[in-house]
Short mmCIF file of C-alpha atoms in Angstrom, two decimals:
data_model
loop_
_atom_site.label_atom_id
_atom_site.label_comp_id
_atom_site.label_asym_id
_atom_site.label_seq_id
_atom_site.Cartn_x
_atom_site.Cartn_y
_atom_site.Cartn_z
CA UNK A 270 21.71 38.65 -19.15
CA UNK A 271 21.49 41.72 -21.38
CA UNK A 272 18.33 42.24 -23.54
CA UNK A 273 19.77 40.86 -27.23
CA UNK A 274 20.75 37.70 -25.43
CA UNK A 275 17.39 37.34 -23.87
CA UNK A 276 15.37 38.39 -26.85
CA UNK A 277 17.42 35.47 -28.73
CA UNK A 278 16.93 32.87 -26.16
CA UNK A 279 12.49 33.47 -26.35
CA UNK A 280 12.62 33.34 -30.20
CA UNK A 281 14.94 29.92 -30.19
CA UNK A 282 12.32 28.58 -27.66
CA UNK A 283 9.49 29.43 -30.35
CA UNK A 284 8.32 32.10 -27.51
CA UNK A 285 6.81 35.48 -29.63
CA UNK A 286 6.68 38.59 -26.88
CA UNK A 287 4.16 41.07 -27.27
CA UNK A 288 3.07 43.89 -25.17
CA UNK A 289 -0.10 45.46 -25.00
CA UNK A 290 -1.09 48.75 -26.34
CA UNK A 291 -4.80 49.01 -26.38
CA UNK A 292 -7.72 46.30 -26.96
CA UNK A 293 -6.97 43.49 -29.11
CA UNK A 294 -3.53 45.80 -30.55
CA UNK A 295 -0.24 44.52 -29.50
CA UNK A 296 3.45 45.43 -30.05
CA UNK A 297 6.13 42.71 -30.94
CA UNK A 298 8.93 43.12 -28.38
CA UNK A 299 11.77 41.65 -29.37
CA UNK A 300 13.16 39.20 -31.88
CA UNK A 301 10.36 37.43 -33.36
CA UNK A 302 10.36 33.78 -33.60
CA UNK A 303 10.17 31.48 -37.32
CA UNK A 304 6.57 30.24 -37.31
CA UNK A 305 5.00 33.85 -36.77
CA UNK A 306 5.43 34.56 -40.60
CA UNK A 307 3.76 31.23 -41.17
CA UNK A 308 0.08 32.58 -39.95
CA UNK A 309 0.89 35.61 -41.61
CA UNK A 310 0.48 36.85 -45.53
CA UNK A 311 2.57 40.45 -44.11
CA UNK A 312 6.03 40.67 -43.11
CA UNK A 313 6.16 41.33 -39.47
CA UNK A 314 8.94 43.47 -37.82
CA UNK A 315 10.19 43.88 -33.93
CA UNK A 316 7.93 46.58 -33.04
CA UNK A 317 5.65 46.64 -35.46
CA UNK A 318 2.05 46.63 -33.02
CA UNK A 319 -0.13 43.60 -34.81
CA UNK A 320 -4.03 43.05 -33.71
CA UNK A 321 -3.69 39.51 -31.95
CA UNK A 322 -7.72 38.39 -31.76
CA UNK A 323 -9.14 39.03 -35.27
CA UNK A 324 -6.27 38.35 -37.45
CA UNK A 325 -3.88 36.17 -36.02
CA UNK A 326 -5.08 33.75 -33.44
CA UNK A 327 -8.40 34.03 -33.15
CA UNK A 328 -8.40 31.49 -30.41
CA UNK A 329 -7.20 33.95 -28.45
CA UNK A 330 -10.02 36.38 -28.07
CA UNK A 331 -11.75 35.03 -24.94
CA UNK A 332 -8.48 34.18 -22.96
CA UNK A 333 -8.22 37.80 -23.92
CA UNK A 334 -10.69 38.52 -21.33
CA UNK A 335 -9.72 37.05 -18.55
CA UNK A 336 -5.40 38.77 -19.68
CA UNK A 337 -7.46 42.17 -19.24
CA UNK A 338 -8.85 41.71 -16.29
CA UNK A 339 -5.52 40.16 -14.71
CA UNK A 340 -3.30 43.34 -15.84
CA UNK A 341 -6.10 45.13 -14.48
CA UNK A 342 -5.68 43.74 -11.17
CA UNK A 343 -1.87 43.29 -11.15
CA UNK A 344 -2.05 39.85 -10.60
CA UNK A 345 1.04 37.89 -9.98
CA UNK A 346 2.23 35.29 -10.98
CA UNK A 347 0.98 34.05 -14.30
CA UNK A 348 -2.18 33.25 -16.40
CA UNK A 349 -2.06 30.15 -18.85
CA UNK A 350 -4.70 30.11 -21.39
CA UNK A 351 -3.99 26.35 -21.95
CA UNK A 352 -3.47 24.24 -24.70
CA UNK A 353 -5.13 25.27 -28.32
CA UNK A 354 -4.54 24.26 -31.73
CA UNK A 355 -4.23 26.79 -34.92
CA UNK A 356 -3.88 25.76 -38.65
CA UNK A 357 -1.02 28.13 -41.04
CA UNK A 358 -1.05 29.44 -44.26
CA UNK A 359 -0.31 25.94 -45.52
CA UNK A 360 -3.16 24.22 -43.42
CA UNK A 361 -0.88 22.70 -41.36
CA UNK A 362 -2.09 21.96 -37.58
CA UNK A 363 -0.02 23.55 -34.43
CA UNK A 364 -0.50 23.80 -30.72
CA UNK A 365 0.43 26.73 -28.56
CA UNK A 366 0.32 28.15 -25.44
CA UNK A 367 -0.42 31.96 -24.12
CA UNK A 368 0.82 33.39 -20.31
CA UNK A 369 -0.44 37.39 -19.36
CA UNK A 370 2.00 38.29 -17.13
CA UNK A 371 2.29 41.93 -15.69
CA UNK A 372 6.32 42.88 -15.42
CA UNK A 373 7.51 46.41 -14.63
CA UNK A 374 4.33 47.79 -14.80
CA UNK A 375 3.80 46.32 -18.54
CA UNK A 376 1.28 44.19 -19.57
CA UNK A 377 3.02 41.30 -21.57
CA UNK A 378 1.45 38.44 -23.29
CA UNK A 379 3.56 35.34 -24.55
CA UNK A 380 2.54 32.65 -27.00
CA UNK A 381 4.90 29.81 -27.39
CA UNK A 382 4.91 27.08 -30.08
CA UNK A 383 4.46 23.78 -28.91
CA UNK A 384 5.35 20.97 -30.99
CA UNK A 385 7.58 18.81 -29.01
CA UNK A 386 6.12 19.39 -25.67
CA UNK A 387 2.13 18.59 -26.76
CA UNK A 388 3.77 16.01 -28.67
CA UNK A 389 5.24 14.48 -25.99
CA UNK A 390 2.13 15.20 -23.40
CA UNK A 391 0.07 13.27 -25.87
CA UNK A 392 2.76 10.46 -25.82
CA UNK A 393 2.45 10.00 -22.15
CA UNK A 394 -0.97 10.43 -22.36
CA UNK A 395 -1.78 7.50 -24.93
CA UNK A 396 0.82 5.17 -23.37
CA UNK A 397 -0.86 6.16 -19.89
CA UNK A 398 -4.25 4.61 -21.73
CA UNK A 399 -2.44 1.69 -22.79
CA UNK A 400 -0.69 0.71 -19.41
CA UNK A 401 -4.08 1.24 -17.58
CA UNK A 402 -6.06 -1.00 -20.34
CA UNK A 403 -3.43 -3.63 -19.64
CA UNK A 404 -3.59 -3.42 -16.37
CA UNK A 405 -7.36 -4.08 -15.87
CA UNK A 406 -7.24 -6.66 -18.12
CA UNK A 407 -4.30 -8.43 -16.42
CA UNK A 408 -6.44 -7.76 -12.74
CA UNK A 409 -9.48 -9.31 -15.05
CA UNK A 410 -7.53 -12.27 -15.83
CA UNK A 411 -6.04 -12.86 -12.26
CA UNK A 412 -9.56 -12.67 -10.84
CA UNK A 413 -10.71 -15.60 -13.30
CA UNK A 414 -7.60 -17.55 -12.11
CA UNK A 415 -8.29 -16.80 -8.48
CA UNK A 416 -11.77 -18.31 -9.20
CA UNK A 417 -10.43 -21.54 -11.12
CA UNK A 418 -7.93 -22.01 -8.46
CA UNK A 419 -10.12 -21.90 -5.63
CA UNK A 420 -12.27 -24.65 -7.25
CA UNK A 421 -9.74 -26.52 -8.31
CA UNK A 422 -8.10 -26.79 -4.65
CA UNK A 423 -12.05 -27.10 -3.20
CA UNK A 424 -11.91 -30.22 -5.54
CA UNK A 425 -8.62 -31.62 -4.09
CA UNK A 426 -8.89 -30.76 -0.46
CA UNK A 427 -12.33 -32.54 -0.36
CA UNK A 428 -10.83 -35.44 -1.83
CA UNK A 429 -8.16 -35.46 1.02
CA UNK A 430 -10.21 -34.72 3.50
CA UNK A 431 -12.25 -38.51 2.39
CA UNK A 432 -8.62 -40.15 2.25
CA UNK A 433 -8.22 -38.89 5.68
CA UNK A 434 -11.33 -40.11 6.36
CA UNK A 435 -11.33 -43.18 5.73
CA UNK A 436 -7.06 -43.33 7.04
CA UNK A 437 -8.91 -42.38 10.29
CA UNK A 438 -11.24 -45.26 10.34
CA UNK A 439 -8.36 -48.16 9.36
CA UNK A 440 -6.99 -47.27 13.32
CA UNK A 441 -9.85 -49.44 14.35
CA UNK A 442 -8.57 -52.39 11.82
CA UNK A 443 -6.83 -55.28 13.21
CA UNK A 444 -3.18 -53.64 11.58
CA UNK A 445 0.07 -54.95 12.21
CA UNK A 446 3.09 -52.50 13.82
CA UNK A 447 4.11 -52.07 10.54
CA UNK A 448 0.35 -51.40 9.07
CA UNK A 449 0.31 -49.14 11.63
CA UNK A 450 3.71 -47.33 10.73
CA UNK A 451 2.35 -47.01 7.04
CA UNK A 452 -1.03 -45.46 8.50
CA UNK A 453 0.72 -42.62 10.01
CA UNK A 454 2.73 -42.01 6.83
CA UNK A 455 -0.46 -41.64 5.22
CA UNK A 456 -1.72 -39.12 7.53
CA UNK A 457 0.80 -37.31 8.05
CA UNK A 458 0.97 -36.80 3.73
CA UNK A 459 -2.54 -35.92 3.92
CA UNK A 460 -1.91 -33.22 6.32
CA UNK A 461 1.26 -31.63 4.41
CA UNK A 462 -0.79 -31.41 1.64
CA UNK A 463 -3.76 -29.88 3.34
CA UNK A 464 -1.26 -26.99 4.54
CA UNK A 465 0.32 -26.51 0.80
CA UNK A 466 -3.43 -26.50 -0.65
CA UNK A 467 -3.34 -23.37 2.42
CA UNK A 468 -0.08 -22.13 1.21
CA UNK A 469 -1.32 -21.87 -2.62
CA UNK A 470 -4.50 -20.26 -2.17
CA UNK A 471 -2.90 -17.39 0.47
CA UNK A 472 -0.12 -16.46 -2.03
CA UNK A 473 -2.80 -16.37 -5.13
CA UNK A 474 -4.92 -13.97 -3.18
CA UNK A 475 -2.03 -11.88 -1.70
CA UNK A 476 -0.70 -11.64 -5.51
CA UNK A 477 -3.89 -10.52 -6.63
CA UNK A 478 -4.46 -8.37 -3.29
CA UNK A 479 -1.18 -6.83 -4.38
CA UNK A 480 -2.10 -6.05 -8.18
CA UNK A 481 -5.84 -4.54 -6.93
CA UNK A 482 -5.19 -2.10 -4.11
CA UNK A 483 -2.32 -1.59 -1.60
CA UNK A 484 -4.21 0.50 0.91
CA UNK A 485 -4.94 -0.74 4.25
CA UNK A 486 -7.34 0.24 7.05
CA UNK A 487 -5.08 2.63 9.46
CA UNK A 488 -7.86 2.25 11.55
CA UNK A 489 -7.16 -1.48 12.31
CA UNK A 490 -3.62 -1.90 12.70
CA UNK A 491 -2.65 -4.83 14.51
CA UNK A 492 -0.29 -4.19 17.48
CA UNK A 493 2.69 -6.01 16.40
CA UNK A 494 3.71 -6.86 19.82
CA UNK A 495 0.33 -8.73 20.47
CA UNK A 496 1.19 -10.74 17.31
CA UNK A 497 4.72 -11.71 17.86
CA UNK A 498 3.37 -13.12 21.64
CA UNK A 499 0.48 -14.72 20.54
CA UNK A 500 2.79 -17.10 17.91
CA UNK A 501 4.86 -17.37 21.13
CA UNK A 502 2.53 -18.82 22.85
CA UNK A 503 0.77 -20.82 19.91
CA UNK A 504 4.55 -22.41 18.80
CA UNK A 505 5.96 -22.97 22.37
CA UNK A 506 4.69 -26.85 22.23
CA UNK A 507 6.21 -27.43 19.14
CA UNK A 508 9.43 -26.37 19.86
CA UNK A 509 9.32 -28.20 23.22
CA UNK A 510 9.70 -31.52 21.22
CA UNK A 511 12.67 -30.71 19.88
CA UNK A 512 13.36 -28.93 23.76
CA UNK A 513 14.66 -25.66 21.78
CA UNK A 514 13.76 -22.54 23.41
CA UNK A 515 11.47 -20.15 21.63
CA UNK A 516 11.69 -16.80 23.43
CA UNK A 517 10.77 -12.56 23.04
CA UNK A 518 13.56 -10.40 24.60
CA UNK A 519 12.68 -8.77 27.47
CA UNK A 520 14.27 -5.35 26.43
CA UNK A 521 11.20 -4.56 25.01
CA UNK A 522 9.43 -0.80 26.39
CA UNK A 523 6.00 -2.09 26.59
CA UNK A 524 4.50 1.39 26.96
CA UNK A 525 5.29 2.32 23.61
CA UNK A 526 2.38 2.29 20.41
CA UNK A 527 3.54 -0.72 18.40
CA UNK A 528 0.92 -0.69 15.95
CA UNK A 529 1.79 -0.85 12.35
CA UNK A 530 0.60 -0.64 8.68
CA UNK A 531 -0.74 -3.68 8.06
CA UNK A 532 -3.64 -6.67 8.65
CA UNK A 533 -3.59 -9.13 11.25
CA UNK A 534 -4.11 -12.06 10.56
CA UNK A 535 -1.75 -12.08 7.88
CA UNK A 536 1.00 -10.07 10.10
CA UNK A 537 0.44 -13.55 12.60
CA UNK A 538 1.40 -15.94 9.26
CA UNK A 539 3.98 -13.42 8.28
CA UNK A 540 6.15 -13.81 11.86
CA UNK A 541 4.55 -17.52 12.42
CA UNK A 542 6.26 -17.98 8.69
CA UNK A 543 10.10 -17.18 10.04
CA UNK A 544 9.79 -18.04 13.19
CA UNK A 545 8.89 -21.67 12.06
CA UNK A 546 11.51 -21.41 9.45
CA UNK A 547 13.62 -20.64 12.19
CA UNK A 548 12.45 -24.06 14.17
CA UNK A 549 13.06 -26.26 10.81
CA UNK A 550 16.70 -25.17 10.82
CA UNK A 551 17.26 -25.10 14.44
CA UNK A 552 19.58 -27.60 16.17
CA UNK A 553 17.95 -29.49 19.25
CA UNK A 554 18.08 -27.80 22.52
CA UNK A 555 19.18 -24.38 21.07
CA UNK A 556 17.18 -21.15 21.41
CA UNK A 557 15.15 -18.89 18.80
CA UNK A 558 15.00 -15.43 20.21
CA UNK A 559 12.68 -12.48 18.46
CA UNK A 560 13.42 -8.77 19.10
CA UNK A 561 11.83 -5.86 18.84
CA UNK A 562 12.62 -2.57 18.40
CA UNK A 563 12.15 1.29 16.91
CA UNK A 564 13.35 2.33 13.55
CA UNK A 565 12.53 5.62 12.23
CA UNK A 566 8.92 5.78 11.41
CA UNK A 567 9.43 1.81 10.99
CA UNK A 568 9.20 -0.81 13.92
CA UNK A 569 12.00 -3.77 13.33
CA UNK A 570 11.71 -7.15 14.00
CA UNK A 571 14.67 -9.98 14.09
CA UNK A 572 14.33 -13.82 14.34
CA UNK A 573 17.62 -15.14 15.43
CA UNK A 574 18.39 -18.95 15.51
CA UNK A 575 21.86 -20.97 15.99
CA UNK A 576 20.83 -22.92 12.95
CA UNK A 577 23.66 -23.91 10.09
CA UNK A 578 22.60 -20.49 8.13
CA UNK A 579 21.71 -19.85 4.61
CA UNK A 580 24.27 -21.50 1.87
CA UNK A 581 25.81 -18.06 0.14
CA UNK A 582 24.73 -19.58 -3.21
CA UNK A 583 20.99 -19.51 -2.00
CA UNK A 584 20.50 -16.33 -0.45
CA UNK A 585 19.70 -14.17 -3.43
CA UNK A 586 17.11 -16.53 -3.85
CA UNK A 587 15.34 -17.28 -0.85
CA UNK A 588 12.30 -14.71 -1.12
CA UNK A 589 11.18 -15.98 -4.33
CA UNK A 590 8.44 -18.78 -5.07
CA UNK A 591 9.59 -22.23 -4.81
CA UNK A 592 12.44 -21.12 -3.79
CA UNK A 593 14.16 -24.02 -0.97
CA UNK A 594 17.30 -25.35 0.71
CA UNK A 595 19.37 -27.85 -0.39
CA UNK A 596 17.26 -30.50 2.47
CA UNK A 597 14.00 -29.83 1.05
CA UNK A 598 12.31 -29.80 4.34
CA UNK A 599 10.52 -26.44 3.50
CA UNK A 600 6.76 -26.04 2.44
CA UNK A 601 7.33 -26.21 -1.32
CA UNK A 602 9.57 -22.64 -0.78
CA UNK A 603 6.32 -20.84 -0.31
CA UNK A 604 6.70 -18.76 3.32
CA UNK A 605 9.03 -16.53 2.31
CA UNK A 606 7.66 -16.04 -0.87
CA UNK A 607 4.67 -14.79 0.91
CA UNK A 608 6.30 -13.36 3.73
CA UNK A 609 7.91 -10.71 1.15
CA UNK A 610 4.72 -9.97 -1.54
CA UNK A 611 3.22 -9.43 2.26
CA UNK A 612 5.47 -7.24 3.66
CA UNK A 613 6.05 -4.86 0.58
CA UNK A 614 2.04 -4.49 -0.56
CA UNK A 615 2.11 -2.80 3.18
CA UNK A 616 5.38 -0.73 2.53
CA UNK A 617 7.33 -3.03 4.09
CA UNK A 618 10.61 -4.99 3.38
CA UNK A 619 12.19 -8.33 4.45
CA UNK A 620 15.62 -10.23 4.51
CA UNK A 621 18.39 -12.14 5.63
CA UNK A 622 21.79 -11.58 7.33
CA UNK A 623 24.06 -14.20 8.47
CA UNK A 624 24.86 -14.08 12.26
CA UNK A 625 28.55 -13.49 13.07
CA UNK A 626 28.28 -16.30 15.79
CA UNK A 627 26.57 -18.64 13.37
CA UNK A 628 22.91 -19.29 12.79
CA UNK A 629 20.75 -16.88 10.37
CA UNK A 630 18.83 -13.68 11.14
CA UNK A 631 15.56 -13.54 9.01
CA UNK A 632 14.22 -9.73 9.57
CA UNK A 633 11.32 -7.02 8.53
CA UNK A 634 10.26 -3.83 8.70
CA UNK A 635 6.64 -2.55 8.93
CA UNK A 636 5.93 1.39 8.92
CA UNK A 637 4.35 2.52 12.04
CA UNK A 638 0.80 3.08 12.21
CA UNK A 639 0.37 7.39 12.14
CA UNK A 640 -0.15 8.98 15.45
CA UNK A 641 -2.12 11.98 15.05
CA UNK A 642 -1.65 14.86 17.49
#
């Protein structure tokens, strides 16, 4: 690029060149760019050497000091003076910006107009305000609802736990079969409700976990192996009723670090969560298997069942809230739902792929806890 082309380009950016001559005395290099004449009552020229400090921006005169001192040292790089605002012959307002920079053994200073850019800075900068007003008041809002929640469900779960009561103390009443049959109903309700009262208040706190910080102690990472055997073990009886095998492949290299990102007890609800979806879908005496293996930095887990799969139609919705099959038989389409807000807050990700052999594969992926050297 020859030196007219270049000396066109800084003026069309609003960029005036100068080079320095003495103390506070400059020479315009260059073409010189529209708003210079605007500060000034003289016509200025290329080449003509103007005294910067005094008489044009007199903002300038202390970054001045520090410009000297960097050409004295033959600094690289550059020096920015920073934003500062400077008021024409017409009293209008303007921001600009000054770099010393030392080329070829000359000592060049360059102030550049900057409308657009410190108007869009201060754009960003005011909608930046907004989005973080809004967002403390929506976390201040979600923490009263957390409150009223919890009292609310107190309320109700004390009530059930007296209908239980007093469900528990009619077994001792002269009932018929059919009394009897109606009992159990009754206390079996009382317990499904007891576990969505559970439900509600975990995914309320994990949305408002999710919305106040997303950091987790590295320091405790659960090992995810430990997890996925302890629901193993804690699940085996209930599948046994249904005589379907619940089971952890044994390709599994136990020597490796399987700790991840993440908390436990809420890892243990996360794979308890699909491996008990996995059970209500599961045909009798068929076998749930859960595998385990490396990913990157991520460790992968897979429930596989030989269940009737997901209906197409549902699938894009099963990791939302409420969202169930066509049987109903879920937990009011919550354990997903909180299987996914879960999994991401940590990094994480969830899903679903049909199996080729039939049955569904429900899978995630937690980052790896950091292994310092």
């Amino acid at each position: 690029m020859n030196t007219s082309i270049t000396n066109d380009v800084l003026a069309a950016l609003n960029i005036l060149t100068l080079e320095y001559i003495n103390t506070g005395l400059f020479k315009i290099i260059g073409n010189i760019p529209d708003w210079l004449n605007q500060f000034c009552h003289q016509k200025l020229t290329s080449g003509m050497n103007i005294s910067v400090p005094e008489e044009k921006f007199g903002f300038l005169k202390n970054f001045l000091i520090d410009a000297e001192e960097f050409w004295l040292n033959n600094s690289g790089k550059k020096l920015s003076s920073g934003l500062w605002t400077e008021v024409d012959t017409n009293g209008q307002e303007h921001q600009f910006e000054a770099y010393a920079l030392f080329l070829n053994n000359k000592r060049i200073l360059l102030i550049q107009l900057l409308e657009e850019t410190y108007q869009d800075k201060q754009y960003l900068i005011q909608k930046g305000r907004e989005y973080e007003l809004i967002y403390y008041q929506l976390l201040k809002d979600n923490q009263k609802k957390d409150i009223l929640l919890h009292c609310i469900m107190h309320d109700i779960a004390g009530q059930l736990s007296a209908i239980n009561g007093c469900l528990s103390l009619l077994e001792y009443e002269n009932l018929t079969l059919k009394g009897k049959e109606y009992l159990e109903v009754g206390r079996q309700q009382c317990l499904k409700q007891q576990v969505l009262i559970k439900d509600i208040l975990d995914i309320f706190s994990t949305e408002v976990m999710s919305l106040e910080n997303s950091n987790v102690d590295i320091q405790e990472s659960p090992n995810i192996l430990t997890s996925i055997r302890e629901v193993i073990e804690f699940l085996q009886p209930t599948f046994s009723q249904k005589n379907i095998q619940l089971e952890l492949t044994k390709q599994i290299d136990t020597t490796i670090d399987w700790r991840v990102v993440g908390e436990k007890s809420r890892l243990d609800r996360v794979i308890s969560n699909l491996v008990e979806n996995a059970y209500r879908y599961s045909v009798q005496d068929s076998i749930v298997t859960i595998s385990l293996q490396l990913d990157g930095e991520y460790v992968l887990v897979n429930v596989d069942d030989r269940g009737s799969g997901v209906p197409p139609e549902m699938v894009k919705n099963l990791f939302q809230k409420f969202s169930q099959g066509k049987d109903r038989s879920g937990r009011a389409g919550l354990g997903l739902y909180f299987c996914r807000i879960t999994l991401e807050r940590w990094g994480g990700s969830v899903g679903y792929l049909p199996r080729p052999e039939g049955g569904s594969r429900f899978w995630f992926r937690l980052r790896r806890r950091a292994i310092r050297g």
